[in-house]
mmCIF file of C-alpha atoms in Angstrom:
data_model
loop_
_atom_site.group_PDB
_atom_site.id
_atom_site.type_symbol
_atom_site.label_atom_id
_atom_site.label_comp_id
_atom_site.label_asym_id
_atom_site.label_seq_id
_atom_site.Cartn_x
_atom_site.Cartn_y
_atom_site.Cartn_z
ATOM 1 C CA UNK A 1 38.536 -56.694 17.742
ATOM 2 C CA UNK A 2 37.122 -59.719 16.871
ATOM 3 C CA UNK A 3 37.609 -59.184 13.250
ATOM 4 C CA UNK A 4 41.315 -58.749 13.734
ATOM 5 C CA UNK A 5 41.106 -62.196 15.630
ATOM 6 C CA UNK A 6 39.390 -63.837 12.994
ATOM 7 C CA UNK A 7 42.518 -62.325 10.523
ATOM 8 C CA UNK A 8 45.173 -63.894 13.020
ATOM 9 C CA UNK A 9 43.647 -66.968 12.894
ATOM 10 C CA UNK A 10 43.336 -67.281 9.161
ATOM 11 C CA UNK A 11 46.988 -66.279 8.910
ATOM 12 C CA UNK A 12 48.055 -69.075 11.545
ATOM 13 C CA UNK A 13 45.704 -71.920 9.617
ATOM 14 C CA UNK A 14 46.582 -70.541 6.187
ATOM 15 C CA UNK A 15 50.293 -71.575 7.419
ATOM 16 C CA UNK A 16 49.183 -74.950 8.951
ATOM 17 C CA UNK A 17 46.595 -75.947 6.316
ATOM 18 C CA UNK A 18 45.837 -74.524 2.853
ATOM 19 C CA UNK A 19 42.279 -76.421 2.848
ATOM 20 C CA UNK A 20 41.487 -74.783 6.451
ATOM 21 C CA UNK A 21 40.966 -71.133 5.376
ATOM 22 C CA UNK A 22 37.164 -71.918 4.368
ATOM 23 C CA UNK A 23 36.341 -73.079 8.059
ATOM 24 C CA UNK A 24 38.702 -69.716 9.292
ATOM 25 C CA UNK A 25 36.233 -67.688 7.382
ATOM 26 C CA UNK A 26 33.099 -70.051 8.471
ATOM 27 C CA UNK A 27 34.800 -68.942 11.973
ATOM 28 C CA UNK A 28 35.288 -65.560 11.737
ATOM 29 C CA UNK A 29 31.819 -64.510 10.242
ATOM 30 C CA UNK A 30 30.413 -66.454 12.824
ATOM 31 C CA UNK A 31 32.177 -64.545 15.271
ATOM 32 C CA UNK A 32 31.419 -61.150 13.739
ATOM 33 C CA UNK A 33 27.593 -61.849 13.608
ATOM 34 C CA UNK A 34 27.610 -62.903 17.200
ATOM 35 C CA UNK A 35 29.259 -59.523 18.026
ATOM 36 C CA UNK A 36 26.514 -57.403 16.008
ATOM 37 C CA UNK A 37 23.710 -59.139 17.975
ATOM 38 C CA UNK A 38 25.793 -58.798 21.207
ATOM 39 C CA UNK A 39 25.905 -54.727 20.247
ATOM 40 C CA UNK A 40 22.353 -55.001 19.315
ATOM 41 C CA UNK A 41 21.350 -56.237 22.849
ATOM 42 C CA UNK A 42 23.214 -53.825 24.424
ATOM 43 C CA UNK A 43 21.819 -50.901 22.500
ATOM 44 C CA UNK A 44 18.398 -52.562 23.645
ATOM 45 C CA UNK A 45 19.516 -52.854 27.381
ATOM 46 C CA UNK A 46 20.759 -49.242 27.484
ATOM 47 C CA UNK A 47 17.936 -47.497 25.509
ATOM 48 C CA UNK A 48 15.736 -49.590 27.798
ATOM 49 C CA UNK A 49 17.240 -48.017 31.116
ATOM 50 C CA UNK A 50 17.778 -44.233 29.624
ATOM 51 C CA UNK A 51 13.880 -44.370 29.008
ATOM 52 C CA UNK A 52 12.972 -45.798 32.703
ATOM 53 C CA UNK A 53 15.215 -43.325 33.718
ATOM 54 C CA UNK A 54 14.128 -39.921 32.298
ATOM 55 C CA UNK A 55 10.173 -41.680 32.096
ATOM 56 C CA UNK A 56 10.221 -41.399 35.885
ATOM 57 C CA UNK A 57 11.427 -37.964 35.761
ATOM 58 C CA UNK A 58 8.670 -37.104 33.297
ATOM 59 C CA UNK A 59 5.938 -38.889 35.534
ATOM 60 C CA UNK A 60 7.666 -36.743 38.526
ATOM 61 C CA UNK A 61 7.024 -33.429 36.275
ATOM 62 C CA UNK A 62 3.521 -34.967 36.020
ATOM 63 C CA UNK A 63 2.825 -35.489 39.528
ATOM 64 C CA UNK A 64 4.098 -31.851 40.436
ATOM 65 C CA UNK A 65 1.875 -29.721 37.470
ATOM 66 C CA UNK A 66 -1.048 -31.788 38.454
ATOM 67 C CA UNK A 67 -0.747 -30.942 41.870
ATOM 68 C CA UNK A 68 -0.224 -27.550 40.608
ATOM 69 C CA UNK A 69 -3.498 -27.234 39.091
ATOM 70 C CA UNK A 70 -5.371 -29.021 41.339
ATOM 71 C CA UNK A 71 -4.050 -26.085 43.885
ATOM 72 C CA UNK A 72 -4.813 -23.192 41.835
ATOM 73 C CA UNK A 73 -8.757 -24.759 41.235
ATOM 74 C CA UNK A 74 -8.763 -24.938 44.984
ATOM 75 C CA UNK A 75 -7.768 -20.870 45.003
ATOM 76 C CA UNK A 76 -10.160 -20.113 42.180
ATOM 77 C CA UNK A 77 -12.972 -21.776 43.885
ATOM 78 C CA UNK A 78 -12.388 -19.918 47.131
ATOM 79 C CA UNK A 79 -12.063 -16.559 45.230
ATOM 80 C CA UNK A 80 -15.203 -17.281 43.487
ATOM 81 C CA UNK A 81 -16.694 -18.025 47.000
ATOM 82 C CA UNK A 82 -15.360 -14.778 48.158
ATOM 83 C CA UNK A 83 -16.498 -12.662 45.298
ATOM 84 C CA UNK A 84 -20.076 -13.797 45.861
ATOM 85 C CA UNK A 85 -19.630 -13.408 49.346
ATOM 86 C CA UNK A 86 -18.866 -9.580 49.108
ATOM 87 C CA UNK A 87 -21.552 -9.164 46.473
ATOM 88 C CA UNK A 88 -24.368 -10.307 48.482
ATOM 89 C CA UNK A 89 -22.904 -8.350 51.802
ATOM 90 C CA UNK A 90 -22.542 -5.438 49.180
ATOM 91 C CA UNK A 91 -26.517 -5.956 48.241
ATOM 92 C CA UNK A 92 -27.670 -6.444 51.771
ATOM 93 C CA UNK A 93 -25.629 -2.896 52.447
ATOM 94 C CA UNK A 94 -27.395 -1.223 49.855
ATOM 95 C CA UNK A 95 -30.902 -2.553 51.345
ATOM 96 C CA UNK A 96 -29.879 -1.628 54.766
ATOM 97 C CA UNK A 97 -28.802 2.135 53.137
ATOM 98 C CA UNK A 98 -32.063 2.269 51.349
ATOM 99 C CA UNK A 99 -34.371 1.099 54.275
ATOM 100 C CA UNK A 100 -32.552 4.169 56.499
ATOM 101 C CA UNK A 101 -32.478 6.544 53.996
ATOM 102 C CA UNK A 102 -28.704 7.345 53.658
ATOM 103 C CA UNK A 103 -28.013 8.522 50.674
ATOM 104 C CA UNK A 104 -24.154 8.091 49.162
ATOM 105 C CA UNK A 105 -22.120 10.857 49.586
ATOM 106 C CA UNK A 106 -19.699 12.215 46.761
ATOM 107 C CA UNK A 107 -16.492 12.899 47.917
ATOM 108 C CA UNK A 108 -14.470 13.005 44.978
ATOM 109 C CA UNK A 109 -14.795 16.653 44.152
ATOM 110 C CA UNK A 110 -13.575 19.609 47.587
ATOM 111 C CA UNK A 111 -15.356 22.424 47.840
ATOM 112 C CA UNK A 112 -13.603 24.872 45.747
ATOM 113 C CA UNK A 113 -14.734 28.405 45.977
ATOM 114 C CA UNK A 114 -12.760 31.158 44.120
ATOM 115 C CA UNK A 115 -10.283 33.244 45.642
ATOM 116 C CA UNK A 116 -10.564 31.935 49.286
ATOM 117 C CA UNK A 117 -7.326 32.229 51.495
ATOM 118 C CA UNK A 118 -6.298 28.836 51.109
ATOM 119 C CA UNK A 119 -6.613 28.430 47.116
ATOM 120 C CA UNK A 120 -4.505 31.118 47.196
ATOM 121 C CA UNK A 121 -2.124 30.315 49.108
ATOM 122 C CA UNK A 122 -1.865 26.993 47.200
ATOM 123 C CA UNK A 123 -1.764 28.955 43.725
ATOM 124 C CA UNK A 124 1.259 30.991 44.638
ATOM 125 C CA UNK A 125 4.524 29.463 43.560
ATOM 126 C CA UNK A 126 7.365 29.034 46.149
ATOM 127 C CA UNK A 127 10.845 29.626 44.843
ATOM 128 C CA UNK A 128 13.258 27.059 45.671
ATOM 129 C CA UNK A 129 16.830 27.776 46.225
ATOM 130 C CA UNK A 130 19.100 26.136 44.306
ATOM 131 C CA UNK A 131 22.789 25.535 46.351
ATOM 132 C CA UNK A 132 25.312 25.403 43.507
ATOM 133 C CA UNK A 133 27.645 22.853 43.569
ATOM 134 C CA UNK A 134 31.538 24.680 44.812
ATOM 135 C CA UNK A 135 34.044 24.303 42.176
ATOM 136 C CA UNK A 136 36.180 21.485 42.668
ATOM 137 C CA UNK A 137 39.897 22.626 41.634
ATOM 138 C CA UNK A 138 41.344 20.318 39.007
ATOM 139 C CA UNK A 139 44.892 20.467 37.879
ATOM 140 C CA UNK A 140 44.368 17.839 35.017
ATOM 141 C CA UNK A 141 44.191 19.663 31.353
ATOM 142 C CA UNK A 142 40.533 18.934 29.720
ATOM 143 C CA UNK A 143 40.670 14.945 28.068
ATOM 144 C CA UNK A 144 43.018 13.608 29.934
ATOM 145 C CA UNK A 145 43.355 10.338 31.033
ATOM 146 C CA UNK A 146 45.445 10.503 33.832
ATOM 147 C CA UNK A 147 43.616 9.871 37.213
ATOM 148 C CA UNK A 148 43.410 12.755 39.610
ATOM 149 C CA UNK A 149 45.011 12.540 42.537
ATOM 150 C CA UNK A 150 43.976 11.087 46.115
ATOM 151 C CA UNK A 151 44.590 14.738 48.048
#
């Protein structure tokens, strides 16, 4: 815009004066250097606030993951806490076990003796019935696309 200024006033002296189109160019450079440093500035100004702007929002982010891991440290610690916690109440069991002479019982495998009343009762298979689905009636001829009817 101010270029096209600067051209309207060198037309309008070029018409007054023919000697006054050197200081209309003097003018009009003057004028567009003042608008580049102008732009510049702004750029500056803006780039300046857009970085303020998303620098707090990245010092936010920075608040919250630091928080974040200063929480989970606090769980760790109290799960390593805990962990030794059960271990020693796990060796003080095993003293206690030892001093009364309990031995640990193994559970993990039933008593399974051949052929007794339950076992096989549990071996024999029980047929299920199977209810078959009635046959719905459909009037429609096989790949049809017509939509069957409400009743």
């Amino acid at each position: 815009m101010v270029f096209f200024t600067s051209i309207l006033i060198v037309l309008i002296l070029y018409y007054l004066q023919a000697n006054g189109i050197i200081y209309v160019i003097i003018i009009a450079v003057v004028a567009e250097l003042v608008n580049i440093f102008m732009t510049q500035t702004l750029t500056k100004s803006v780039e300046k606030k857009a970085a303020d702007k998303f620098g707090k929002i990245a010092n936010g982010y920075k608040t919250q993951i630091a928080a974040q891991k200063k929480t989970i440290k606090e769980f760790e610690d109290i799960q390593e806490e805990s962990i030794r916690k059960i271990y020693n109440a796990n060796k003080k069991i095993a003293e206690y076990e030892e001093k009364l002479g309990i031995t640990a019982i193994d559970t993990s495998q039933p008593d399974s003796s051949p052929d007794t009343e339950a076992n096989v009762l549990q071996k024999k298979e029980v047929p299920k019935e199977e209810k078959e689905a009635p046959a719905k009636f459909i009037d429609l001829p096989s790949g049809s696309n017509r939509k069957k009817l409400p009743f």
